[in-house]
PDB file of C-alpha atoms and ligand atoms in Angstrom:
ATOM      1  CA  UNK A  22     117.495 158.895  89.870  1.00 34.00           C
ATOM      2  CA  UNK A  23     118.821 162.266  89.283  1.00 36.00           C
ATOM      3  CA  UNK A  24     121.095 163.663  91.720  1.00 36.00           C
ATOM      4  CA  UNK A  25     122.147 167.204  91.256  1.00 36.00           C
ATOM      5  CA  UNK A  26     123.141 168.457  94.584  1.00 39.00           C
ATOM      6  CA  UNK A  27     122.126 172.197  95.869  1.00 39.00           C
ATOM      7  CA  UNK A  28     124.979 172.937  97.747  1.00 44.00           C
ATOM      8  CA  UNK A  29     128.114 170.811  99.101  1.00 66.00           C
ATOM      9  CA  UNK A  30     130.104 170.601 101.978  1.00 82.00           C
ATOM     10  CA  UNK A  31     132.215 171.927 104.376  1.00 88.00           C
ATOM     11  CA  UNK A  32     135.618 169.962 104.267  1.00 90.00           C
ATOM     12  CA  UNK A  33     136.746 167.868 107.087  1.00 93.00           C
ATOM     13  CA  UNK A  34     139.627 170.270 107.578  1.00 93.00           C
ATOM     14  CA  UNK A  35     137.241 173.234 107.736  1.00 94.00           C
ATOM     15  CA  UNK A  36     135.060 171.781 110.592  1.00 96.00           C
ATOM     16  CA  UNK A  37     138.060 171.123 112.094  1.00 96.00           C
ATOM     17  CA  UNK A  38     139.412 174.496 112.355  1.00 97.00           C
ATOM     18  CA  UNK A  39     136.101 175.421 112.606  1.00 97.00           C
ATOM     19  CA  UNK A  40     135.629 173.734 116.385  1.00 98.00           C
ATOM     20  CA  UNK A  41     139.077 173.374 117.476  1.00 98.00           C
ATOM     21  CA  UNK A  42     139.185 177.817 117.086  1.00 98.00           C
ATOM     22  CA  UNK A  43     135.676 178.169 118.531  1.00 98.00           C
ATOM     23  CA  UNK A  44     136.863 175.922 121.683  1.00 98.00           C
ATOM     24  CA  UNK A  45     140.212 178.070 122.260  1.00 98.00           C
ATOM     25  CA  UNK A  46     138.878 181.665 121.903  1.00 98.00           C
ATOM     26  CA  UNK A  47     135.705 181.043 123.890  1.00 98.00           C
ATOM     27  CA  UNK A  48     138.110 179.403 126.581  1.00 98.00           C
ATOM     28  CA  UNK A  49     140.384 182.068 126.253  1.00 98.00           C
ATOM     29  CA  UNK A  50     137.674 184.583 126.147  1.00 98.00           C
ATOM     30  CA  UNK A  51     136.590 184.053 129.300  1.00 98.00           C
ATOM     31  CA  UNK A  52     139.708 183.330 131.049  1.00 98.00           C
ATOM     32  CA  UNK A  53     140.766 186.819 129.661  1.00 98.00           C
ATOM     33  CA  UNK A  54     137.763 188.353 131.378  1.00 98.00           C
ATOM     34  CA  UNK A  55     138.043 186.590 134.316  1.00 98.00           C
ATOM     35  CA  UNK A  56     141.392 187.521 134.860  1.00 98.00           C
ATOM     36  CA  UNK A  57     141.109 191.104 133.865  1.00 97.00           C
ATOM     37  CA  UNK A  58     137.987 192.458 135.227  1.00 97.00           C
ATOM     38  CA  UNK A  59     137.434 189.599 138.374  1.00 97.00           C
ATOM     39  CA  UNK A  60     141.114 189.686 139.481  1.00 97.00           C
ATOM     40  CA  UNK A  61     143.136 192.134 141.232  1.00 96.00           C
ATOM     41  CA  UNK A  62     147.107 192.744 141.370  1.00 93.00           C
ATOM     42  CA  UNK A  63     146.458 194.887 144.068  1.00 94.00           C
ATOM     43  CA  UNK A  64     144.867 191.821 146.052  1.00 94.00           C
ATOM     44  CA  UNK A  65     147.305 189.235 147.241  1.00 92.00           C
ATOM     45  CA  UNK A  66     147.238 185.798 146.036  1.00 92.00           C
ATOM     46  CA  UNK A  67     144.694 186.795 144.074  1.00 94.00           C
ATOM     47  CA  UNK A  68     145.879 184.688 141.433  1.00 96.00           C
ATOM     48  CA  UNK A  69     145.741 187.771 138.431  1.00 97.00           C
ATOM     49  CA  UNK A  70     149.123 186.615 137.177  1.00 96.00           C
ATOM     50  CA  UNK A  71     148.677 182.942 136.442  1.00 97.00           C
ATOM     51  CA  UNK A  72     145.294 183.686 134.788  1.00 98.00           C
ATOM     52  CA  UNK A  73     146.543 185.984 132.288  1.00 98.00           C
ATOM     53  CA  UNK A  74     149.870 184.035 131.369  1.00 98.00           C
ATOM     54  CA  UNK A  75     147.396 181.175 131.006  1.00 98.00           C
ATOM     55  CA  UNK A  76     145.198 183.710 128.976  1.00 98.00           C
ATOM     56  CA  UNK A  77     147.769 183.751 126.671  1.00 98.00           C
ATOM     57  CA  UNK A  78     149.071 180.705 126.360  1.00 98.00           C
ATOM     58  CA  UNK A  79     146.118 179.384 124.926  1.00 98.00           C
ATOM     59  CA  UNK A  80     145.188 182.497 122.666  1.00 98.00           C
ATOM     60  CA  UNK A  81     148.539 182.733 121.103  1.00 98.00           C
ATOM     61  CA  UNK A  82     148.084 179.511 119.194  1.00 98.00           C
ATOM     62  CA  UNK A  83     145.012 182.000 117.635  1.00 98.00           C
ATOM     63  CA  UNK A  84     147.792 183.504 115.437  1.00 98.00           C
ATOM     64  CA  UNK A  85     149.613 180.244 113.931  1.00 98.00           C
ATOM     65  CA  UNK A  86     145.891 178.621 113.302  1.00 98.00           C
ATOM     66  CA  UNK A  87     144.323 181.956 112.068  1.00 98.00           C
ATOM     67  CA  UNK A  88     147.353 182.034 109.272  1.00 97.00           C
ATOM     68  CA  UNK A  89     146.555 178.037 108.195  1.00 97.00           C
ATOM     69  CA  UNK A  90     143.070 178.757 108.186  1.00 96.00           C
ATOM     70  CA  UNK A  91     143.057 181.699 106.295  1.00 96.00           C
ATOM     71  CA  UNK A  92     145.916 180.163 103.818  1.00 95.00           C
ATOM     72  CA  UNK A  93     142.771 177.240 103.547  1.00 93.00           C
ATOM     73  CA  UNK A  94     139.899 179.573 103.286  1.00 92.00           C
ATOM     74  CA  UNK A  95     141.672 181.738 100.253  1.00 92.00           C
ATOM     75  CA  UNK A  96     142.359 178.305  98.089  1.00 92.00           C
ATOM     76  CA  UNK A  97     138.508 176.432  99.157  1.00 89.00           C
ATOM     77  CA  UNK A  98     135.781 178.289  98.658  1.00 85.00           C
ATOM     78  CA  UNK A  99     132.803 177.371 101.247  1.00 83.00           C
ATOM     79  CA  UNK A 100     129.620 176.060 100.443  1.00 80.00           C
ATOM     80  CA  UNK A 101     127.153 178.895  99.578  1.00 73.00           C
ATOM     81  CA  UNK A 102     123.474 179.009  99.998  1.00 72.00           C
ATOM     82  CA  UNK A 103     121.789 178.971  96.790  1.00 67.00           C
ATOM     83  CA  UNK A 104     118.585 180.628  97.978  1.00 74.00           C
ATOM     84  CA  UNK A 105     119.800 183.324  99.948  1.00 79.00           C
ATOM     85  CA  UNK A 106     118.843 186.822  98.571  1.00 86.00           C
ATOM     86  CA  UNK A 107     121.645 189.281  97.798  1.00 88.00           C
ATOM     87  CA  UNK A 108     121.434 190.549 100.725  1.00 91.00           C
ATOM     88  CA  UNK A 109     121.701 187.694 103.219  1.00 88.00           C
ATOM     89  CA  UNK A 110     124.941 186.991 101.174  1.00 89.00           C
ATOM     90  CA  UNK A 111     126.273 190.067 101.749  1.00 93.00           C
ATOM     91  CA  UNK A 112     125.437 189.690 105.411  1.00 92.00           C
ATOM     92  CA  UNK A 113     127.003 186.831 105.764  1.00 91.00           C
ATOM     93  CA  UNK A 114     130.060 187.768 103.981  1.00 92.00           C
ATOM     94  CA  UNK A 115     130.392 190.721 106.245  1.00 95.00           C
ATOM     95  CA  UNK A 116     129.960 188.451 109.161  1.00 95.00           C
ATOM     96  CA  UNK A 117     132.536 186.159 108.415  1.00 93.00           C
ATOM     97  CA  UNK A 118     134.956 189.405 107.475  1.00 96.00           C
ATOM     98  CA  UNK A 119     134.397 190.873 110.661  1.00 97.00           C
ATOM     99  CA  UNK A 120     134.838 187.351 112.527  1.00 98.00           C
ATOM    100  CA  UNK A 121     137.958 186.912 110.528  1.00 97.00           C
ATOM    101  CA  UNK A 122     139.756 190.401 111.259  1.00 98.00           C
ATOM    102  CA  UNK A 123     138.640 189.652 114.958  1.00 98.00           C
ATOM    103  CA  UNK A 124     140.477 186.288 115.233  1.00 98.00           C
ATOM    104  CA  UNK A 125     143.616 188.669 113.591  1.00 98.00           C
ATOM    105  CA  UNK A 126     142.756 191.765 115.575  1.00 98.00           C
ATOM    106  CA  UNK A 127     142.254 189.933 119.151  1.00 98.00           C
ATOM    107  CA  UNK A 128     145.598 188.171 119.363  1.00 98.00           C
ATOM    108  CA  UNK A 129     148.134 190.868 117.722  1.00 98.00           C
ATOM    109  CA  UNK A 130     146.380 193.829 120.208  1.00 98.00           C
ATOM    110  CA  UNK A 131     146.511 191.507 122.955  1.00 98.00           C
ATOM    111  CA  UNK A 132     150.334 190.584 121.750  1.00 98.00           C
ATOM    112  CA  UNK A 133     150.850 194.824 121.657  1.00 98.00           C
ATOM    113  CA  UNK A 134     149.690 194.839 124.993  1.00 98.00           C
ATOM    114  CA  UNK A 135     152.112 193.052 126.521  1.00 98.00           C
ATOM    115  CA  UNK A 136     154.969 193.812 124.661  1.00 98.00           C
ATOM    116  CA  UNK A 137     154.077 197.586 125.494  1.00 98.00           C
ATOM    117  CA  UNK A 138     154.262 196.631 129.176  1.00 98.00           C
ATOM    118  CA  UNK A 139     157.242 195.249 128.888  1.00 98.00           C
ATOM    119  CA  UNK A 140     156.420 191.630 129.349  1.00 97.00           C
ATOM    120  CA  UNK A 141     157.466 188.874 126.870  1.00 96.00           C
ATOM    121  CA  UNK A 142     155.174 187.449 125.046  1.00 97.00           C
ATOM    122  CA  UNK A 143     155.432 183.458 124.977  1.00 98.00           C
ATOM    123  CA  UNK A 144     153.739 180.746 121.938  1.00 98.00           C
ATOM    124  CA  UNK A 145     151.614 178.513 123.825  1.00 98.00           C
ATOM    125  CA  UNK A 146     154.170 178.888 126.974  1.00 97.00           C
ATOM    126  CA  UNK A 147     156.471 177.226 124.765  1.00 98.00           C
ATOM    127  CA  UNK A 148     159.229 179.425 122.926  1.00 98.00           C
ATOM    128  CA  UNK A 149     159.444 183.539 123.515  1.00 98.00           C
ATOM    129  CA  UNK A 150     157.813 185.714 120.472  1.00 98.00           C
ATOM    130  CA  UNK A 151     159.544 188.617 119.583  1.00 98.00           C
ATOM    131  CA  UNK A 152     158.182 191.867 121.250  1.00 98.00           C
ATOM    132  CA  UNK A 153     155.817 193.296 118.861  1.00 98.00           C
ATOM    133  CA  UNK A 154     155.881 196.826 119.643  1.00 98.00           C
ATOM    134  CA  UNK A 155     159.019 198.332 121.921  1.00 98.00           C
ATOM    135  CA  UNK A 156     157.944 199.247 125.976  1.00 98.00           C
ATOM    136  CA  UNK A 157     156.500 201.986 126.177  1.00 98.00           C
ATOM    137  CA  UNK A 158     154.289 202.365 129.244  1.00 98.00           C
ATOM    138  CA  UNK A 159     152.570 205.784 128.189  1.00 98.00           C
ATOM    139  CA  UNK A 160     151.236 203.799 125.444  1.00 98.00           C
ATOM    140  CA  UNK A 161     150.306 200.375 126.542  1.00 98.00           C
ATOM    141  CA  UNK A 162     146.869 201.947 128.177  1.00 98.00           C
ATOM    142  CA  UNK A 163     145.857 202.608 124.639  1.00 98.00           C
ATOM    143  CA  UNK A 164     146.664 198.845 123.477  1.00 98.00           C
ATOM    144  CA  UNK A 165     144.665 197.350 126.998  1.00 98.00           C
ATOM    145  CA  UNK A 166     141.704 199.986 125.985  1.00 98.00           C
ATOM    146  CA  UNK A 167     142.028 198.820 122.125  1.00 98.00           C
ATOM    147  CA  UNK A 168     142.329 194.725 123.409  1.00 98.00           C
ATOM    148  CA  UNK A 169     139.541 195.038 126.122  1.00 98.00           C
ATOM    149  CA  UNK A 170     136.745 196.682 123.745  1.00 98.00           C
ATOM    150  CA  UNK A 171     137.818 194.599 120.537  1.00 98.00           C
ATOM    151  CA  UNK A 172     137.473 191.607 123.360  1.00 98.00           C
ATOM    152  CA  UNK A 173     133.772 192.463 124.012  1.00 98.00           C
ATOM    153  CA  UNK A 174     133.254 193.374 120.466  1.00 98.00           C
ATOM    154  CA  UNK A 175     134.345 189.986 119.825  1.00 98.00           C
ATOM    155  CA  UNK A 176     131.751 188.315 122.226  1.00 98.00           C
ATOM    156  CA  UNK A 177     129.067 190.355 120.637  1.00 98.00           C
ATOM    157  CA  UNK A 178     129.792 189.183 117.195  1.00 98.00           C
ATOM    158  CA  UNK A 179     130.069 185.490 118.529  1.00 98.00           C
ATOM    159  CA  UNK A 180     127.048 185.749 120.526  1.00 98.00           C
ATOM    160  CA  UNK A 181     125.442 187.173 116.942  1.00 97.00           C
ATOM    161  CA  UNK A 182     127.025 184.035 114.861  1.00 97.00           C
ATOM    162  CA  UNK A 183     125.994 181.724 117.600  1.00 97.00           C
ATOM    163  CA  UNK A 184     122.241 182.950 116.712  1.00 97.00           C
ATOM    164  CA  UNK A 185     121.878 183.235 113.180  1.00 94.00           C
ATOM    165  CA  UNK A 186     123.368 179.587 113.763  1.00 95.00           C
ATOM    166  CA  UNK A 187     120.365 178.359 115.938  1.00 97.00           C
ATOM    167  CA  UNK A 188     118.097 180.541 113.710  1.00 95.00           C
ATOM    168  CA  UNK A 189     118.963 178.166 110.532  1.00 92.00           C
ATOM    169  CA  UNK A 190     118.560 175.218 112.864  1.00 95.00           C
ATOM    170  CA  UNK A 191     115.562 176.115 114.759  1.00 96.00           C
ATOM    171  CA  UNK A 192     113.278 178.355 112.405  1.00 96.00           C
ATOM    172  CA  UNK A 193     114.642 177.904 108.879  1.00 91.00           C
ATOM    173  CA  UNK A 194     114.876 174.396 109.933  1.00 91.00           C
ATOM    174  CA  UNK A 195     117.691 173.929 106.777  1.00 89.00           C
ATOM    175  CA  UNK A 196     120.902 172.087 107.386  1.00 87.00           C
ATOM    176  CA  UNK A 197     123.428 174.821 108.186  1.00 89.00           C
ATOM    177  CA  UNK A 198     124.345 174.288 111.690  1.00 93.00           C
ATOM    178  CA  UNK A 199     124.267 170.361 110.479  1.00 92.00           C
ATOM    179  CA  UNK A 200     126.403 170.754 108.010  1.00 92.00           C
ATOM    180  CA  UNK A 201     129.366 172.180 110.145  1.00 94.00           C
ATOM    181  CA  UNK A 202     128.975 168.926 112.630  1.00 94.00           C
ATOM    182  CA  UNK A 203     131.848 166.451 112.187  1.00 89.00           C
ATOM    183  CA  UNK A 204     130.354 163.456 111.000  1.00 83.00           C
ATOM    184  CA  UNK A 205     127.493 165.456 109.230  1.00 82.00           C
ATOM    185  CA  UNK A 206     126.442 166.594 105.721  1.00 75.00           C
ATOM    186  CA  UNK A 207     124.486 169.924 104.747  1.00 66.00           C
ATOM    187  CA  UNK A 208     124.523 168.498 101.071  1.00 57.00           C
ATOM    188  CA  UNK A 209     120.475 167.695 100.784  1.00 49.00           C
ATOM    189  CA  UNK A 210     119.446 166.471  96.725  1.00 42.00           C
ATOM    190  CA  UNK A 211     116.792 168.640  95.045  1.00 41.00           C
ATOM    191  CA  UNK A 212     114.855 165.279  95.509  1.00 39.00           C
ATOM    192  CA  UNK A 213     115.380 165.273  99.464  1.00 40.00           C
ATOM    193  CA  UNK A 214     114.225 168.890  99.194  1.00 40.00           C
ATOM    194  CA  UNK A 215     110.808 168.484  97.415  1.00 37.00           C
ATOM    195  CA  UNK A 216     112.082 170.199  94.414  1.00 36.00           C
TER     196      UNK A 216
HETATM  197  C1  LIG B   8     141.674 185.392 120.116  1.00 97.20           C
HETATM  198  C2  LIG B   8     142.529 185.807 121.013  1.00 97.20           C
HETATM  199  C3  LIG B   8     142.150 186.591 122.239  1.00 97.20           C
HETATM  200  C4  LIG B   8     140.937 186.900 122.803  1.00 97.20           C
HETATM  201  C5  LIG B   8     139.545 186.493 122.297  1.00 97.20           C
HETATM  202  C6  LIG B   8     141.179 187.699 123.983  1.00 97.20           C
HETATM  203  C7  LIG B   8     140.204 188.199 124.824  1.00 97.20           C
HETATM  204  C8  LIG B   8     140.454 188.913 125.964  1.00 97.20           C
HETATM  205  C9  LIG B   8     139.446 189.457 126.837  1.00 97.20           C
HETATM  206  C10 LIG B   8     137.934 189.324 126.622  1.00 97.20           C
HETATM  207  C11 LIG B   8     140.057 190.101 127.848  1.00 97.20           C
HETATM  208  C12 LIG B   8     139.392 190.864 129.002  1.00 97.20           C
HETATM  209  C13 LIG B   8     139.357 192.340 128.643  1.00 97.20           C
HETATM  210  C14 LIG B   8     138.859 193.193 129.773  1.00 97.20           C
HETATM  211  O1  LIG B   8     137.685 193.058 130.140  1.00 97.20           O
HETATM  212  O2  LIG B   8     139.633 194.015 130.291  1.00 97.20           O
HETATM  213  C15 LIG B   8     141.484 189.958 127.643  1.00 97.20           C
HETATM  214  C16 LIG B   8     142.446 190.461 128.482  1.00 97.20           C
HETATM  215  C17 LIG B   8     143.811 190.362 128.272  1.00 97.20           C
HETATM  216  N1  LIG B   8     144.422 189.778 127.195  1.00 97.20           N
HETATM  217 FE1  LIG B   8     143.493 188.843 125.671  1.00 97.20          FE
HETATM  218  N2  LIG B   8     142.530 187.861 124.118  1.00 97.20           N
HETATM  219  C18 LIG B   8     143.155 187.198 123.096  1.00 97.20           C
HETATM  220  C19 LIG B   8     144.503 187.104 122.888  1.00 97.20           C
HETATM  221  C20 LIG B   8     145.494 187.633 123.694  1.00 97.20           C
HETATM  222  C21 LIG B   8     146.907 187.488 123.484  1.00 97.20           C
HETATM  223  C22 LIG B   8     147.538 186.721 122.328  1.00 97.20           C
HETATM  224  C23 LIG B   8     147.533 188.170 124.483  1.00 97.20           C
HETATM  225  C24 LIG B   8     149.000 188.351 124.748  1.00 97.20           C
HETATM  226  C25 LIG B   8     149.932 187.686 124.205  1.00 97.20           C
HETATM  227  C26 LIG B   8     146.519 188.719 125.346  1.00 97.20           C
HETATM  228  C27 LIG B   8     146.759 189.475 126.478  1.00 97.20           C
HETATM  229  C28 LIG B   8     145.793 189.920 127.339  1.00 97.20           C
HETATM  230  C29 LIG B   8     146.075 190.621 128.584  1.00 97.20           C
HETATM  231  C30 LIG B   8     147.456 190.993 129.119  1.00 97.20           C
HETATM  232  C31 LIG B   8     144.830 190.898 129.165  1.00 97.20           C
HETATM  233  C32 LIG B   8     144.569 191.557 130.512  1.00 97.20           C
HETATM  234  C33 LIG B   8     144.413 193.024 130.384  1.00 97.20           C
HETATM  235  C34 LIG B   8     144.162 193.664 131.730  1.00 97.20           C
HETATM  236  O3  LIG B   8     144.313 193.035 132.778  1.00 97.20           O
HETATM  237  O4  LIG B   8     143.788 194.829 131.698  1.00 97.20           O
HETATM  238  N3  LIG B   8     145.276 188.379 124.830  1.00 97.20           N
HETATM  239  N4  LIG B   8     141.697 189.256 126.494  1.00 97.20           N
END
């Protein structure tokens, strides 16, 4: 029986970083938000303080798993689609650019922010980063303006991803959004395909 795959895999290490980076930034995402636009310093108790240091104790880790993952994405290339037109691929190459400077962009502006406060900046709550750019309170409005709209930029271009993943799932019906659950292959045989 011939076998000559279409397409293969995503890696075990890519779904990996795949889900365990989707989980943090969402989390983080919205504990950002919360604690920015729903919580007040001005309000006592309100509880602004914890949220954000909690904020970023979770979305530092971003920039050490950002670096491994990009150090694994430059040496494995990922599966392609072998049916997509020229343009879908550039599409989704774009897409994945933009979601990669993002996961770059979110935590260093975030990391300016504070350091441009004044505030140190802590991995995971565990050991104190360097400041990143010296205090400088004139500027720091100009890294919260840059973090906040990059932030809803960012949940934009998830929301967008999170689509065109459904999309493949629900009216392609191909194995796309299967492929990138643990556990699961996209890899179909010509044979399996009809072909
Ligand atoms: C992938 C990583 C990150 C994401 C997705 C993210 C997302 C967000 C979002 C959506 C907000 C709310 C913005 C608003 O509506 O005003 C926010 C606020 C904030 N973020 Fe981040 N962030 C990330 C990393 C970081 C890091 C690493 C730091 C600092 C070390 C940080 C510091 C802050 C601070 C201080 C605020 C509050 C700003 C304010 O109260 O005006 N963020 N973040």
């Amino acid at each position: 029986m011939r076998n000559d795959f279409v397409q293969q895999d995503f890696t075990a290490l890519a779904k990996f970083f795949h889900w365990l980076m989707a989980a943090i930034i969402i989390v983080g995402w919205f504990i950002g938000f919360y604690g920015a636009e729903m919580l007040s310093y001005s309000v006592p108790h309100s509880g602004k303080a914890a949220m954000i240091t909690l904020h970023k104790d979770i979305s530092t880790t971003v920039l050490l798993l950002i670096v491994l993952r990009s150090a694994w994405r430059l040496t494995h290339r990922p599966p392609h689609a072998p049916h997509a037109s020229g343009f879908q691929r550039f599409a989704v190459q774009a897409g994945h650019f933009m979601l990669y400077f993002l996961m770059i962009a979110m935590p260093i502006s975030g990391w300016a922010n504070s350091s441009s406060a004044g505030y140190t900046v802590e991995f995971a709550g565990i050991f104190p980063l360097p400041a990143l750019v010296p205090t400088n309170h004139a500027i720091q409005p100009i890294y919260d303006a840059i973090h906040k709209y990059l932030g809803w930029f960012t949940g934009a271009v998830i929301l967008g991803h999170i689509a065109m993943a459904l999309k493949h799932h629900f009216i392609d019906r191909d194995h796309t959004l299967r492929g990138m659950l643990p556990g699961c292959k996209r890899t179909m045989s010509s044979r399996a395909m009809g072909r």
